[in-house]
Amino acid sequence: MRVFKFGGSSLCDAEAIGRVIDILQEKSIEEKPLCVVVSAMGGVTDEIIRTAKAASHREIAYRETLKALRKRHTKVLNAIAHGDRETTEIIQEQCVEFFGICDGVYALGELSGKVLDRLMSFGELCSAHMVAAACRHAGLDAKFVDSRDYIVTDERYGAARVDFEKTAAALHKLDADGATIHVLPGFVARSANGRITTLGRNGSDYSAAIIGAGLGASAVEIWTDVNGVMTANPRYVSDAESIERMSYVEAMELSHFGAHVLHAPTLQPVMEKTIPLLVRNTFSPDFKGTIVGNESVSERIITGISTVDNVSFIRVQGSGMVGVFGVAGRLFTSLAKAEVNLIMISQGSSEHSICFAVQDADNQKAVQAIETEFELEMQAHMMDTPVVEREMCVLAVVGENMRRRPGIAANVFGSLGESGVNVVAIAQGSSELNISMVILQQDASKALNAIHSAFFKK
Ligand code: ADP
Ligand code: ASP
Ligand code: MG
């Protein structure tokens, strides 16, 4: 059994969904049954969030965006599965429920994470019903399967954590032989108490990997709008190339550092079971794309480069940090308690300062946590107030072949120097798989192109 996942970019309109159905038609001849995990139609989740926020701010215009969302879905459904009354009714029911919740948000002027998860789930639920209907319309034996009945999480709304034991037990009961094609909504799940949760933005990739691992799939295929994982984001680097093969760890590093063609947690479940992960292009289905497996077979020194955009770089420094036990422990524990996610850490050997990068949205939370933890040290002038530099980005150079090979850092930083890009901080893990650095956001494109030319144009 193979698991296919189609992202929002592959489901943006009726024409794109038509391509998806063509791909499934071909695949279902080769192998049966298939599991198909789908995202919401392109842009729908963003639109749902905007609508929900507008309602919570008591902006009556939310009603117009709601109507536009309903119109978009019904129009596409008519085009891909005209006359499917059952699905039309399901979409109408979903819309009525969605409208009702949004009206409640408007009346209260309040939007909790729990309610937002419920609202966001409509995107994937509708698209899964629609894709199943389109398959049937094309003569395929397809049915909607509700992934919320199988993926069990905690109640951390917005980015719920999966209970793998309960999920594996539930997936064990999925009757994969009940139809040729099972269409499941990605991104959505349910807590043990029955609350609807979501797996984090871009999380449908993760759903596919969880389902693939739980069912012991022979492969998980992520179908998107580019030719697989590329040496850099093609939106930044026009001559980026498709990576034929890469290791799970390389893919994990690249996705953690901003290559959002794969949602970073996706790699873990498939890596644990050594299930090959393929990344393919819906708009160029004959192209092989990328195979992610145990080994990287690339001849190249580096496999790829990526950036995490819009980060803040925070420096904690002071004479009281030198030679004192436990400062780093207290610092990172206080950040963890405040639920601040660290993207990268760097400390000079003088121990005088520790620097780290966080998402811009987290910088206030981080500063507050540090000021509370080190209040006494700051009063005694042993530690300074944290310094925050905004509008930065973290650039990562990733590749298994960098290990024990001298001269790579010189080449990376030499090419940045020649392009006039200033490097604010650097970190390299001892695995030598990744060199990451903090630079100004405005230099991101220049830096990516400079390093890309230095390593890939020879
Ligand atoms: P989907 O809707 O299929 O989930 P995403 O938008 O989440 O698609 O991911 C695909 C996008 O990821 C591409 O269009 C591209 O802009 C971006 N991307 C970023 N880094 C890379 C990379 N290294 N290789 C390929 N795509 C990348
Ligand atoms: N629809 C969700 C999002 O936009 C999940 C996904 O597309 O993977 O984040
Ligand atoms: Mg995606």
Short mmCIF file of N, CA and C and ligand atoms in Angstrom, two decimals, residues 5 7-8 39-41 43-46 120 124 186-187 200-205, ligand 2:
data_model
loop_
_atom_site.label_atom_id
_atom_site.label_comp_id
_atom_site.label_asym_id
_atom_site.label_seq_id
_atom_site.Cartn_x
_atom_site.Cartn_y
_atom_site.Cartn_z
N LYS A 5 0.08 12.08 -0.91
CA LYS A 5 -0.42 13.33 -0.31
C LYS A 5 -0.38 14.44 -1.34
N GLY A 7 -0.84 18.48 -1.83
CA GLY A 7 -0.88 19.74 -1.08
C GLY A 7 -1.85 20.74 -1.69
N GLY A 8 -2.04 21.84 -0.98
CA GLY A 8 -2.97 22.88 -1.42
C GLY A 8 -2.64 23.40 -2.81
N SER A 39 -4.62 18.18 1.44
CA SER A 39 -4.67 19.47 2.15
C SER A 39 -5.97 20.17 1.78
N ALA A 40 -6.18 21.32 2.40
CA ALA A 40 -7.27 22.20 1.97
C ALA A 40 -6.88 22.75 0.60
N MET A 41 -7.86 23.24 -0.16
CA MET A 41 -7.52 23.88 -1.44
C MET A 41 -6.57 25.04 -1.17
N GLY A 43 -4.61 28.14 -0.34
CA GLY A 43 -4.98 29.46 0.21
C GLY A 43 -6.17 29.42 1.16
N VAL A 44 -6.88 28.28 1.25
CA VAL A 44 -8.10 28.24 2.06
C VAL A 44 -7.80 28.39 3.55
N THR A 45 -6.75 27.73 4.03
CA THR A 45 -6.47 27.83 5.49
C THR A 45 -6.14 29.28 5.86
N ASP A 46 -5.35 29.95 5.02
CA ASP A 46 -5.04 31.37 5.29
C ASP A 46 -6.33 32.18 5.34
N MET A 120 -10.33 25.76 11.19
CA MET A 120 -9.34 25.39 10.16
C MET A 120 -9.62 24.01 9.58
N GLU A 124 -9.69 21.12 5.12
CA GLU A 124 -9.29 19.76 4.74
C GLU A 124 -10.50 18.83 4.61
N GLY A 186 -5.88 15.73 5.46
CA GLY A 186 -4.64 15.91 6.20
C GLY A 186 -4.84 16.93 7.31
N PHE A 187 -3.79 17.18 8.10
CA PHE A 187 -3.75 18.31 9.03
C PHE A 187 -4.63 18.15 10.27
N GLY A 200 -0.38 21.62 13.13
CA GLY A 200 0.58 22.69 12.82
C GLY A 200 0.49 23.05 11.36
N ARG A 201 0.69 24.33 11.04
CA ARG A 201 0.59 24.78 9.66
C ARG A 201 1.48 23.93 8.76
N ASN A 202 0.99 23.63 7.60
CA ASN A 202 1.72 22.80 6.64
C ASN A 202 1.74 21.32 7.06
N GLY A 203 0.85 20.96 8.02
CA GLY A 203 0.92 19.65 8.65
C GLY A 203 0.33 18.48 7.89
N SER A 204 -0.20 18.69 6.69
CA SER A 204 -0.76 17.54 5.96
C SER A 204 0.32 16.54 5.54
N ASP A 205 1.54 17.06 5.31
CA ASP A 205 2.65 16.14 5.00
C ASP A 205 2.83 15.17 6.17
N1 ASP B 2 -4.00 23.45 5.11
C1 ASP B 2 -2.97 23.46 6.14
C2 ASP B 2 -2.11 24.70 5.99
O1 ASP B 2 -2.31 25.48 5.06
C3 ASP B 2 -2.14 22.21 6.16
C4 ASP B 2 -1.40 21.91 4.88
O2 ASP B 2 -1.73 22.45 3.82
O3 ASP B 2 -0.46 21.10 4.93
O4 ASP B 2 -1.26 24.92 6.81
#
